[in-house]
Coordinates of C-alpha atoms in Angstrom, one line a residue:
Chain A
M18 CA -89.8 298.2 110.8
V19 CA -89.0 294.5 110.6
K20 CA -85.8 293.3 112.0
P21 CA -83.3 292.3 109.5
I22 CA -81.9 288.7 109.4
L23 CA -78.4 289.7 108.9
K24 CA -76.9 293.0 109.6
I25 CA -73.3 293.7 108.7
K26 CA -71.6 296.8 110.5
N27 CA -68.3 298.1 109.2
L28 CA -66.9 294.5 108.7
S29 CA -63.2 294.7 107.8
K30 CA -60.8 291.8 107.0
H31 CA -57.0 292.8 106.6
F32 CA -54.5 290.3 105.6
A33 CA -50.7 290.8 106.4
L34 CA -48.5 290.7 103.3
G35 CA -44.8 290.3 103.2
R36 CA -44.2 288.9 106.5
G37 CA -40.8 289.2 108.0
L38 CA -38.1 286.6 108.9
G39 CA -39.7 283.5 110.5
G40 CA -43.2 285.0 110.9
L41 CA -41.8 288.0 113.1
S42 CA -43.1 291.2 111.8
L43 CA -40.3 293.5 111.3
G44 CA -42.3 296.7 110.9
G45 CA -43.4 298.2 107.7
E46 CA -45.7 295.4 107.0
K47 CA -48.1 295.9 104.2
L48 CA -51.7 295.3 104.8
L49 CA -54.2 293.8 102.2
K50 CA -57.5 295.2 103.0
A51 CA -59.6 292.5 101.5
V52 CA -62.7 294.0 103.1
D53 CA -62.7 297.4 104.5
G54 CA -65.8 298.7 106.6
V55 CA -68.5 297.0 104.9
S56 CA -72.0 297.6 106.1
F57 CA -75.3 296.2 104.7
E58 CA -78.6 294.5 105.9
I59 CA -80.6 291.7 104.7
A60 CA -84.3 291.5 105.4
R61 CA -86.1 288.2 105.9
G62 CA -86.9 286.6 102.8
E63 CA -84.8 289.2 100.7
V64 CA -82.1 288.4 98.1
L65 CA -79.1 290.7 98.3
G66 CA -76.8 290.4 95.3
L67 CA -73.2 291.3 95.9
V68 CA -71.5 292.2 92.8
G69 CA -67.9 292.9 92.0
E70 CA -64.8 291.8 90.1
S71 CA -62.8 288.9 91.2
G72 CA -60.7 289.5 94.2
C73 CA -62.8 292.4 95.5
G74 CA -63.5 290.8 98.8
K75 CA -67.0 289.3 98.1
T76 CA -66.1 285.7 99.1
T77 CA -64.2 287.0 102.2
T78 CA -67.4 288.9 103.3
G79 CA -69.3 285.8 103.0
K80 CA -67.0 283.7 104.8
M81 CA -66.9 286.1 107.8
I82 CA -70.7 285.9 108.0
V83 CA -70.7 282.2 108.4
R84 CA -67.8 282.4 110.7
L85 CA -65.1 280.7 108.7
L86 CA -63.1 283.7 108.9
G87 CA -62.8 286.0 111.7
P88 CA -63.1 289.8 111.0
T89 CA -60.3 292.3 111.7
A90 CA -62.9 294.7 112.8
G91 CA -66.6 295.2 112.7
Q92 CA -69.6 292.7 113.3
A93 CA -71.8 290.5 111.4
L94 CA -75.1 290.2 113.5
F95 CA -77.3 287.3 112.6
E96 CA -80.8 287.5 114.1
G97 CA -79.3 290.2 116.3
Q98 CA -76.4 288.3 117.7
D99 CA -72.9 288.7 116.8
V100 CA -71.8 285.5 115.0
Q101 CA -68.1 285.6 116.5
R102 CA -69.8 285.7 120.1
I103 CA -72.0 282.7 119.6
P104 CA -71.2 280.1 122.4
R105 CA -70.1 276.7 121.4
R106 CA -73.3 275.2 122.4
G107 CA -75.2 277.4 120.1
L108 CA -72.6 277.2 117.2
S109 CA -74.4 273.9 115.8
E110 CA -77.7 275.6 115.5
F111 CA -76.1 278.7 113.9
R112 CA -74.2 276.6 111.4
G113 CA -77.7 275.0 110.5
A114 CA -79.5 278.3 110.1
V115 CA -76.7 280.0 108.0
Q116 CA -75.5 278.0 105.2
M117 CA -73.1 278.6 102.5
I118 CA -72.8 277.5 99.0
F119 CA -69.3 277.2 97.8
Q120 CA -68.1 278.5 94.5
D121 CA -66.0 275.2 94.1
L122 CA -68.5 272.6 92.7
D123 CA -66.5 269.8 94.5
A124 CA -66.2 271.6 97.6
A125 CA -69.0 270.0 99.5
L126 CA -68.9 266.5 98.0
N127 CA -66.5 264.3 99.4
P128 CA -65.5 262.2 96.4
K129 CA -65.2 259.0 98.6
M130 CA -68.7 259.2 99.9
K131 CA -72.0 258.1 97.8
V132 CA -74.3 261.1 97.3
R133 CA -76.7 259.4 99.7
D134 CA -74.1 259.3 102.4
I135 CA -73.1 262.9 102.0
L136 CA -76.8 264.0 102.4
A137 CA -77.7 261.8 105.2
E138 CA -74.7 263.2 107.2
A139 CA -76.1 266.7 106.8
V140 CA -79.6 265.5 107.7
R141 CA -78.5 263.8 110.6
L142 CA -76.9 266.9 112.1
G143 CA -80.3 268.5 112.6
E144 CA -82.7 265.7 112.9
R145 CA -83.3 262.3 114.2
H146 CA -84.4 259.7 111.8
T147 CA -85.1 256.0 111.4
K148 CA -83.8 254.3 108.4
Q149 CA -87.2 254.6 106.4
S150 CA -87.8 258.2 107.4
L151 CA -84.3 259.2 106.5
A152 CA -84.9 257.6 103.0
K153 CA -88.2 259.5 102.7
R154 CA -86.4 262.8 103.7
L155 CA -83.6 262.3 101.2
R156 CA -86.0 261.5 98.4
E157 CA -87.8 264.8 99.6
L158 CA -84.7 267.0 99.4
F159 CA -84.1 265.4 96.1
S160 CA -87.4 266.3 94.6
M161 CA -86.7 269.9 96.0
V162 CA -83.8 270.3 93.7
N163 CA -85.2 268.3 90.8
L164 CA -82.9 265.3 90.8
K165 CA -83.8 261.8 90.3
P166 CA -83.7 259.5 93.3
S167 CA -81.6 257.2 91.4
K168 CA -78.5 259.7 91.5
L169 CA -78.6 259.0 95.2
E170 CA -76.3 255.9 94.6
N171 CA -73.9 257.8 92.8
Y172 CA -70.3 258.9 93.7
P173 CA -69.8 262.8 93.1
T174 CA -67.3 261.9 90.1
S175 CA -69.9 260.6 88.2
L176 CA -72.3 263.6 88.3
S177 CA -72.4 266.4 85.8
G178 CA -71.7 270.1 86.9
G179 CA -75.5 270.8 87.2
E180 CA -76.2 267.7 89.3
K181 CA -73.2 268.5 91.5
R182 CA -74.5 272.0 92.1
R183 CA -78.0 270.5 92.9
V184 CA -76.6 268.0 95.3
S185 CA -74.6 270.8 97.1
L186 CA -77.8 272.8 97.2
A187 CA -79.8 269.7 98.7
R188 CA -77.0 269.4 101.3
V189 CA -77.4 273.0 102.2
L190 CA -81.3 272.6 102.3
A191 CA -81.1 269.5 104.5
R192 CA -80.0 271.7 107.3
K193 CA -83.3 274.0 106.9
P194 CA -81.3 277.3 106.7
R195 CA -83.0 280.6 107.1
L196 CA -80.0 282.4 105.4
I197 CA -77.9 281.1 102.6
I198 CA -74.8 282.7 101.5
A199 CA -74.4 281.6 97.8
D200 CA -70.7 282.3 96.5
E201 CA -71.1 282.2 92.6
P202 CA -73.5 279.3 92.6
L203 CA -73.8 279.6 89.0
S204 CA -70.2 280.0 87.9
A205 CA -68.4 276.9 86.1
L206 CA -71.8 275.7 84.8
D207 CA -73.0 275.7 81.2
L208 CA -75.3 278.4 80.1
S209 CA -78.4 276.3 79.8
I210 CA -77.7 274.8 83.1
Q211 CA -77.1 278.3 84.7
A212 CA -80.5 279.0 83.7
Q213 CA -82.1 275.9 85.2
V214 CA -80.2 276.4 88.4
A215 CA -81.0 280.0 88.6
N216 CA -84.7 279.2 88.2
L217 CA -84.4 276.6 90.8
L218 CA -82.8 279.1 93.3
K219 CA -85.6 281.6 92.6
D220 CA -88.4 279.0 93.1
L221 CA -86.8 277.7 96.3
Q222 CA -86.3 281.3 97.6
K223 CA -90.0 282.1 97.1
E224 CA -91.4 278.8 98.2
Y225 CA -89.6 278.9 101.5
G226 CA -89.1 282.5 102.0
L227 CA -85.3 282.0 102.4
S228 CA -82.9 284.9 102.7
F229 CA -80.0 285.1 100.3
L230 CA -76.7 286.8 100.0
L231 CA -76.0 286.2 96.4
I232 CA -72.4 286.5 95.6
S233 CA -71.5 286.9 92.0
H234 CA -69.6 288.7 89.3
D235 CA -72.4 287.9 86.8
L236 CA -74.5 291.0 86.7
R237 CA -77.4 289.4 84.5
M238 CA -78.0 286.6 87.0
V239 CA -77.7 288.9 90.1
E240 CA -80.2 291.2 88.4
L241 CA -82.5 288.4 87.8
L242 CA -82.5 286.8 91.2
S243 CA -81.9 289.7 93.6
H244 CA -84.2 292.2 95.2
R245 CA -81.4 294.5 96.1
I246 CA -77.9 294.8 94.8
A247 CA -74.7 296.1 96.5
V248 CA -71.6 296.7 94.4
M249 CA -68.2 296.1 95.9
Y250 CA -64.9 297.5 94.7
L251 CA -61.5 296.7 96.4
G252 CA -63.2 295.7 99.7
R253 CA -65.7 298.6 100.0
I254 CA -69.3 298.8 98.9
V255 CA -69.7 301.6 96.3
E256 CA -73.2 301.5 95.5
T257 CA -76.3 299.8 97.0
A258 CA -79.9 300.1 95.5
S259 CA -82.8 298.0 94.4
A260 CA -82.0 295.8 91.4
A261 CA -84.3 297.7 89.1
E262 CA -83.0 301.0 90.1
I263 CA -79.3 300.1 89.9
V264 CA -79.8 298.9 86.4
R265 CA -81.7 301.6 85.2
R266 CA -79.8 304.5 87.0
P267 CA -76.3 303.5 88.1
G268 CA -74.9 306.1 90.4
H269 CA -71.3 305.1 90.7
P270 CA -69.0 305.3 87.7
Y271 CA -67.7 301.8 88.6
T272 CA -71.2 300.3 88.6
S273 CA -71.8 301.8 85.4
A274 CA -68.7 300.6 83.7
L275 CA -69.3 297.1 85.1
W276 CA -72.7 297.2 83.2
T277 CA -71.1 298.5 80.2
S278 CA -68.8 295.4 80.2
T279 CA -71.7 292.8 80.2
V280 CA -72.6 292.0 76.8
A281 CA -76.3 292.1 77.0
R282 CA -76.8 295.4 78.7
K283 CA -80.1 297.2 79.2
K284 CA -81.1 299.7 76.4
G285 CA -80.8 303.1 77.3
A286 CA -78.5 302.6 80.4
K287 CA -76.1 305.5 80.8
V288 CA -72.6 304.2 80.0
V289 CA -69.7 305.8 81.3
G290 CA -66.2 304.7 80.5
Q291 CA -64.7 301.2 80.2
L292 CA -62.8 299.2 82.9
R293 CA -59.1 298.6 82.1
G294 CA -56.6 296.7 83.9
D295 CA -57.0 293.9 86.4
V296 CA -57.8 294.5 90.2
F297 CA -55.0 292.4 91.2
E298 CA -52.5 294.7 89.6
L299 CA -53.9 297.8 91.0
E300 CA -51.9 299.6 93.6
R301 CA -54.3 300.8 96.2
P302 CA -53.9 304.5 96.8
D303 CA -53.5 305.4 100.3
E304 CA -55.5 308.6 100.1
G305 CA -58.6 309.7 98.2
C306 CA -60.9 307.7 96.2
V307 CA -59.7 304.1 95.7
F308 CA -61.3 304.0 92.1
R309 CA -60.0 307.0 90.8
S310 CA -57.2 305.3 88.8
R311 CA -59.9 303.5 86.5
C312 CA -62.5 306.3 86.8
A313 CA -63.8 307.7 83.7
V314 CA -65.5 310.8 85.6
Y315 CA -62.2 311.5 87.4
Q316 CA -60.4 311.8 84.1
K317 CA -63.3 313.9 82.4
K318 CA -63.4 316.4 85.3
G319 CA -59.8 317.1 85.1
K320 CA -58.6 315.0 88.2
P321 CA -60.5 317.1 91.0
K322 CA -58.9 317.5 94.2
Q323 CA -61.6 316.0 96.2
C324 CA -60.9 312.6 94.6
R325 CA -57.3 312.8 95.3
V326 CA -57.1 313.8 99.0
G327 CA -58.8 312.9 102.2
A328 CA -60.7 309.5 102.9
D329 CA -62.4 307.2 100.4
P330 CA -65.9 308.6 99.8
E331 CA -68.6 307.5 102.1
L332 CA -72.0 305.9 100.9
R333 CA -74.5 308.7 100.7
Q334 CA -78.0 308.6 99.8
V335 CA -78.7 310.1 96.4
R336 CA -82.5 308.8 96.3
K337 CA -84.6 306.9 98.5
G338 CA -83.0 303.4 98.9
H339 CA -80.1 304.4 96.7
S340 CA -76.8 305.2 98.1
V341 CA -73.5 306.0 96.2
A342 CA -70.0 306.4 97.4
C343 CA -68.7 309.0 95.0
H344 CA -68.0 312.7 95.0
F345 CA -69.7 312.9 91.6
P346 CA -72.6 310.5 91.5
L347 CA -74.1 309.9 87.9
G348 CA -77.4 311.1 87.0
K349 CA -77.2 313.9 89.6
G350 CA -77.0 317.7 88.7
K351 CA -77.6 317.7 85.1
Chain B
M12 CA -61.8 269.1 76.3
R13 CA -63.7 269.4 79.2
H14 CA -66.5 267.6 77.6
T15 CA -64.4 264.4 76.6
F16 CA -63.1 264.5 80.2
T17 CA -66.5 264.4 81.8
Q18 CA -67.5 261.7 79.3
R19 CA -64.7 259.4 80.4
K20 CA -65.8 259.9 83.9
L21 CA -69.5 259.3 83.3
D22 CA -68.7 256.2 81.4
A23 CA -70.0 253.3 83.5
A24 CA -67.5 250.9 81.6
A25 CA -64.4 252.7 82.7
P26 CA -62.0 249.7 83.8
H27 CA -61.5 249.1 87.3
P28 CA -58.2 250.6 88.8
W29 CA -56.8 247.2 89.4
K30 CA -57.0 246.4 85.6
R31 CA -55.4 249.9 84.7
L32 CA -52.4 249.0 86.9
R33 CA -49.0 248.2 85.4
R34 CA -48.6 244.3 85.1
M35 CA -45.6 244.7 87.4
D36 CA -47.5 246.6 90.0
R37 CA -50.1 243.9 90.1
A38 CA -47.3 241.2 90.4
F39 CA -45.8 243.3 93.4
I40 CA -49.0 243.4 95.1
V41 CA -50.0 239.7 94.7
Y42 CA -46.3 238.7 95.8
G43 CA -46.6 241.1 98.8
L44 CA -49.8 239.9 99.8
V45 CA -48.5 236.1 99.7
V46 CA -45.6 237.2 101.8
A47 CA -47.9 239.0 104.3
V48 CA -50.2 236.0 104.6
L49 CA -47.2 233.7 105.0
V50 CA -45.8 235.8 107.6
V51 CA -48.9 236.0 109.6
G52 CA -49.7 232.4 109.2
C53 CA -46.3 231.5 110.5
Y54 CA -46.7 233.6 113.5
L55 CA -50.0 232.3 114.3
C56 CA -48.9 228.9 113.9
S57 CA -45.9 229.3 116.2
L58 CA -48.1 231.0 118.7
V59 CA -50.3 227.9 119.1
G60 CA -47.3 225.6 118.7
W61 CA -48.0 224.1 115.1
L62 CA -44.4 223.6 114.3
P63 CA -42.9 220.8 112.5
Y64 CA -40.3 220.0 115.2
Q65 CA -39.9 221.2 118.8
L66 CA -38.4 224.6 118.9
D67 CA -35.6 223.5 121.2
G68 CA -35.5 219.9 120.2
M69 CA -31.9 219.5 120.1
D70 CA -30.8 216.2 118.2
L71 CA -27.3 215.7 118.7
N72 CA -27.2 212.9 116.1
H73 CA -28.2 215.4 113.4
M74 CA -26.0 218.3 113.7
N75 CA -25.3 220.7 110.8
E76 CA -27.2 218.6 108.5
A77 CA -27.8 219.3 104.8
P78 CA -31.4 220.0 103.5
S79 CA -33.4 216.8 103.3
L80 CA -37.0 215.8 103.3
G81 CA -37.2 215.5 107.0
H82 CA -35.5 218.9 107.4
P83 CA -35.9 221.0 104.2
F84 CA -33.7 223.9 105.4
G85 CA -31.3 221.6 107.2
T86 CA -30.4 221.5 111.1
D87 CA -28.2 223.8 113.1
N88 CA -25.1 223.3 115.2
M89 CA -27.1 221.6 117.9
G90 CA -29.4 219.6 115.6
R91 CA -32.4 221.8 115.7
D92 CA -34.7 222.2 112.5
I93 CA -33.9 225.4 110.8
L94 CA -37.3 225.7 109.2
T95 CA -38.9 225.5 112.8
R96 CA -36.7 228.3 114.0
I97 CA -37.4 230.4 110.8
I98 CA -41.1 229.9 111.4
A99 CA -40.9 230.7 115.3
G100 CA -38.8 233.5 114.4
T101 CA -41.6 235.5 113.3
Q102 CA -42.5 236.0 116.9
A103 CA -39.2 238.1 117.3
F104 CA -40.6 240.9 115.1
F105 CA -44.2 240.4 114.5
L106 CA -45.8 241.8 117.6
P107 CA -43.2 244.3 118.3
G108 CA -43.3 245.5 114.7
L109 CA -47.0 246.0 115.0
L110 CA -46.5 248.0 118.1
A111 CA -43.9 250.3 116.1
I112 CA -46.5 250.7 113.3
V113 CA -49.4 251.5 115.8
I114 CA -46.9 254.2 117.5
A115 CA -46.1 255.6 114.1
L116 CA -49.4 255.9 112.6
V117 CA -51.3 257.1 115.6
G118 CA -48.5 259.7 116.5
G119 CA -48.1 260.6 113.0
S120 CA -51.7 261.2 112.4
L121 CA -52.1 263.3 115.6
A122 CA -48.9 265.5 114.8
G123 CA -50.1 265.7 111.1
V124 CA -53.6 266.7 112.2
L125 CA -52.3 269.3 114.7
G126 CA -49.9 270.8 111.9
G127 CA -52.2 270.6 109.0
Y128 CA -55.7 271.2 110.5
Y129 CA -55.1 273.6 113.4
G130 CA -52.1 275.5 111.9
G131 CA -50.6 278.5 113.4
F132 CA -48.8 278.0 116.7
T133 CA -49.6 274.2 117.2
D134 CA -48.2 273.9 113.7
K135 CA -44.9 275.5 114.4
L136 CA -44.7 273.5 117.7
T137 CA -45.3 270.2 116.2
S138 CA -42.9 270.9 113.0
Y139 CA -40.2 271.8 115.4
L140 CA -40.6 268.7 117.3
L141 CA -40.7 266.5 114.3
N142 CA -37.7 268.2 113.0
V143 CA -35.8 267.3 116.2
I144 CA -36.9 263.6 116.0
D145 CA -36.2 263.6 112.1
S146 CA -32.6 265.1 112.5
I147 CA -31.4 262.2 114.7
P148 CA -30.1 259.3 112.6
K149 CA -32.3 256.3 113.4
F150 CA -29.5 253.5 113.7
V151 CA -27.3 255.9 116.0
L152 CA -30.2 256.4 118.2
L153 CA -31.1 252.9 118.4
L154 CA -27.5 251.9 119.4
L155 CA -27.2 254.6 121.8
V156 CA -30.5 253.5 123.4
I157 CA -29.2 250.0 123.5
A158 CA -26.0 250.9 124.9
I159 CA -27.5 252.6 127.7
F160 CA -30.7 250.8 128.6
K161 CA -30.1 247.2 127.1
P162 CA -33.7 247.4 126.3
D163 CA -35.6 244.4 124.9
I164 CA -37.1 244.2 121.3
Y165 CA -40.3 246.1 122.4
F166 CA -38.5 249.1 123.8
I167 CA -36.6 249.1 120.6
M168 CA -39.5 248.9 118.4
I169 CA -41.3 251.8 120.4
I170 CA -38.3 253.8 119.4
V171 CA -38.4 252.7 115.8
G172 CA -42.2 253.8 115.7
A173 CA -41.4 257.1 117.3
T174 CA -38.7 257.9 114.6
N175 CA -41.0 257.1 112.0
I176 CA -43.7 259.7 113.3
P177 CA -42.4 262.5 111.2
T178 CA -43.0 260.8 107.8
V179 CA -46.4 259.7 108.6
A180 CA -47.0 263.2 110.0
S181 CA -45.5 265.1 106.9
F182 CA -47.8 262.8 104.6
I183 CA -51.1 263.5 106.6
K184 CA -50.3 267.1 106.7
G185 CA -49.6 267.4 103.2
K186 CA -52.9 265.6 102.4
I187 CA -54.7 268.0 104.6
L188 CA -53.3 271.0 103.1
F189 CA -54.3 269.8 99.7
L190 CA -57.8 269.0 100.8
K191 CA -58.0 272.4 102.5
G192 CA -56.9 274.2 99.0
R193 CA -60.1 272.6 97.5
D194 CA -62.4 274.4 100.0
F195 CA -63.4 270.9 101.2
I196 CA -62.7 271.2 104.9
E197 CA -64.1 274.6 105.1
A198 CA -67.4 273.4 103.4
A199 CA -67.8 270.5 105.9
A200 CA -67.3 272.9 108.8
A201 CA -69.9 275.3 107.2
L202 CA -72.2 272.6 107.2
G203 CA -72.0 272.4 111.0
L204 CA -69.9 269.2 111.3
S205 CA -67.7 269.0 114.5
D206 CA -63.9 269.1 114.2
L207 CA -63.6 265.5 115.4
R208 CA -66.0 264.2 113.0
I209 CA -64.2 266.0 110.0
I210 CA -60.8 264.9 111.2
F211 CA -61.7 261.3 111.8
K212 CA -64.3 260.5 109.2
H213 CA -63.5 263.1 106.2
I214 CA -59.9 263.3 106.4
L215 CA -58.3 260.4 108.2
Y216 CA -61.0 257.7 107.1
H217 CA -61.8 258.9 103.7
H218 CA -58.6 260.4 102.5
C219 CA -55.8 259.1 104.5
L220 CA -56.6 255.4 104.9
P221 CA -54.5 254.3 101.9
L222 CA -51.7 256.2 102.8
L223 CA -51.8 254.8 106.3
I224 CA -52.2 251.3 105.0
I225 CA -49.1 251.7 102.8
Q226 CA -47.2 253.2 105.7
A227 CA -48.2 250.1 107.8
T228 CA -46.8 247.6 105.0
L229 CA -43.5 249.6 104.8
G230 CA -43.4 249.8 108.8
M231 CA -43.6 246.0 108.9
G232 CA -40.7 245.5 106.4
E233 CA -38.7 248.1 108.4
A234 CA -39.4 246.2 111.6
I235 CA -38.0 243.1 110.0
L236 CA -34.9 244.5 108.8
I237 CA -34.1 246.4 112.1
E238 CA -35.0 243.3 114.3
A239 CA -32.8 241.1 112.0
S240 CA -29.9 243.7 111.9
L241 CA -29.9 244.2 115.6
S242 CA -30.3 240.5 116.4
Y243 CA -27.6 239.7 113.9
L244 CA -25.4 242.2 115.8
G245 CA -26.2 240.5 119.0
F246 CA -28.4 243.5 120.3
G247 CA -31.9 242.4 119.6
V248 CA -33.4 239.0 120.4
Q249 CA -31.0 236.6 122.1
E250 CA -30.6 232.8 122.0
P251 CA -32.3 230.5 122.8
M252 CA -35.2 232.5 121.4
A253 CA -35.3 232.2 117.5
S254 CA -35.0 235.1 115.4
W255 CA -34.1 235.5 111.7
G256 CA -31.1 237.8 112.5
N257 CA -29.5 235.6 115.3
L258 CA -30.0 232.5 112.9
V259 CA -27.8 234.2 110.3
A260 CA -25.4 235.3 112.8
A261 CA -25.2 231.6 114.3
G262 CA -24.9 230.3 110.8
N263 CA -22.1 232.7 109.9
N264 CA -19.7 230.8 112.0
Y265 CA -20.2 227.6 109.8
V266 CA -19.8 229.0 106.4
L267 CA -16.2 228.6 106.1
Q268 CA -16.7 224.9 107.1
G269 CA -19.1 224.6 103.9
V270 CA -22.2 224.7 105.9
F271 CA -23.8 227.6 103.7
Y272 CA -27.5 226.8 104.2
Y273 CA -27.5 227.5 107.8
A274 CA -27.0 231.2 107.3
A275 CA -28.3 231.3 103.7
F276 CA -31.8 230.2 104.2
P277 CA -32.8 232.5 106.9
A278 CA -30.9 235.4 105.0
L279 CA -33.0 234.4 101.9
V280 CA -36.2 234.6 104.0
I281 CA -35.3 237.9 105.5
M282 CA -34.6 239.2 102.0
L283 CA -37.8 237.9 100.5
A284 CA -39.9 238.9 103.4
I285 CA -38.6 242.7 103.5
L286 CA -38.9 242.8 99.6
G287 CA -42.6 241.7 99.9
F288 CA -43.7 244.2 102.3
Y289 CA -41.8 247.0 100.6
L290 CA -43.2 246.0 97.1
L291 CA -46.6 245.6 98.6
G292 CA -46.5 249.0 99.7
D293 CA -45.1 250.4 96.4
G294 CA -47.7 248.5 94.6
L295 CA -50.5 249.7 96.8
N296 CA -49.5 253.0 96.3
N297 CA -49.8 252.9 92.7
L298 CA -53.2 251.3 93.1
F299 CA -54.6 254.0 95.2
E300 CA -53.2 256.5 93.0
E301 CA -55.0 254.9 90.0
E302 CA -58.2 255.0 92.0
E303 CA -57.7 258.4 92.9
R304 CA -57.8 259.3 89.2
G305 CA -61.3 258.0 89.1

C-alpha cells in the first residue's frame, strides 16, 4: 500500500454566526458548519475532484489543507505530517510543496507588478539564481504553460482571462509543488479557453506526476480531469468513487440530481429528481439526513423515519471503492 | 459588456492617466509642485546662508519701508528685509514638519497593519488606542501641552504627528481589508511569502505608497498651518528667529499705522503655501485614482 500524499481525517470548520454584543458570546450562538467531519485521501499522482454546489465548503476545505485556515477539529496530513503542526522553519518548504490556485483570476497577480517580477518572486523563494539563469527559468516556466515570452513584460491588467490563469499556474509551478489545490481553476474563463486550460492541467499532471485536489462545481470538467471524485453537500462528503463509476452509477440521490442538472449528461445515467432551492437558503436540520429536504428518494419512500432521526448517515461502502452516505443508496436492492 | 471592457484594457493606446485627469487637477498638481520646490529651495538656501540680506541685519535708516527694488517685500520695524525673513522662516517648520510626517506615516502604517493584517485582538487594541487619540481635539491638546511643558517646535510637531496617526492608520487598514477581500493577501501567503515581505512589498510599497505620499503633502501643509498659528499666538517659534507666524504677528502691530505689507506679505505666503500643499495632495489623489482605474 502506497502512502497517500494527503490524508484528511475528520476535518471540520465551524464559523460562529450572530455574535453577541461587542464580540462577547451571549450564549445561544449559531454555528455554521462549513465543513463537518470530512475525510479523504489523495494518492501520489492522483487527481481527486471535489464537487458540490457553491457554499458547500469546498473552498474552506482547500484553505485548511494549505493552512490558510485552522480547522475546528480534525487533521490534514501532508506526507504524514499534520499541516497545523509544521514548525516555523518547515513552513516555507511546506508552502512550496503544497500550492493553491485561487478561484479569483486576479488573486495571485499584484496589478502593480510586471508578470516577470511576479514569477521571479515565486522562483526566488525556493531557488538561487543569477540574472541569466533566472531569465532562463522564467522562459522555461512560460513554455510549460504555453505562453509567449513577450508576455513577461506585461502588467496583469493587460492580460486576458486565459493568460492570467496560465500566469497564476506558472507561479504555482515555480515552487515545484507536489500537491496542487486547484480551486475552480476553470471558472470565469470562456468555454474554448476552459478546454485549453483543462488540457494544459491534464498534460502537466501527467508529465510531472503531480497530485491534484480539483475543486469545482463543473461536473464535466471534473469528470474529464479526475481519477476519483468526492461529492460534497453542506460540509459533508456524501459520495466517493472513481470518476467513471460515479458518472455511470451514482449512489447518492444528490449526486444523481447534480448530474441531472448538467446539460450534457451521460446517456443511460439514472436520473432521480431535480434540485430546487439554493444552498444558502436551506435551514440545516439538526437531526437526520441533511439532504432530505431536497431529496427525491425521501419523498418517494414516504419520508421514512430513518432519514429524520439520528445522526447524518455515515459513508458506507456499496461497492469496491465506492462509498455513499445514504440510507437508501441508488442502484442497490432492485 | 465584458468584452468591450477587456478590449479597452488591452488597447495599448489608452491615454496616460495624466492625460485623463481633469484640467483643474493638473493645474493643482503643477501649482503644488512649484510651491513644494520653492519651499524646499528656500529651506536649503537659508540653511547654507544664501539670503538676500543678513537675517538679523538691522538697518535703522530703513525701518518700516515700503516694498522697493532693494526690498521687494519691504522692511520691518527694525529695518530687516522681510523677504529674507520669509525665506529663513521655512526653517521654522520644514524639519519639524518632516518629523511630524514621519511619525504620522510610520505610526499610522504600523497601526494600520496591526489592525488590518493581523486582526483579532491586536485590531481591537489598536482601534481602541487610535480612538482615544482621535477623540482629543488637536488644538486643545497642543495648547495643553504648551501650557504644561513650554516645549519647542520639535516637541509640538511630535504631538501633531501623533494626532495624525489615526487618519493614516484608518486609510492603511481600509486598503488592507480591501486587498484581503480580493484573495490577494491569502494568495501571497499561500505562495510562501513571509509576512514581512507581504506587508512591506506587496501592501505598503505597491498599494499604499500613493496614499502615503498624499498624506505626506497634506502633513506638510498642516505643519505650516500649525507652526504659523502657534507662532502667531506667541507659543511657537520666538523672535529673533524668523517664522511666518511671528512675522504676521509683528506686522499686525503696524497695520493701523498704514504699514499693511509687513503683515500682508507673510500672510499671503502662508496662504499660498498651505493651499499649494493641500491642492497637491488633492490632485495627486485624483491622479492615483485615475491610475488605479488602469
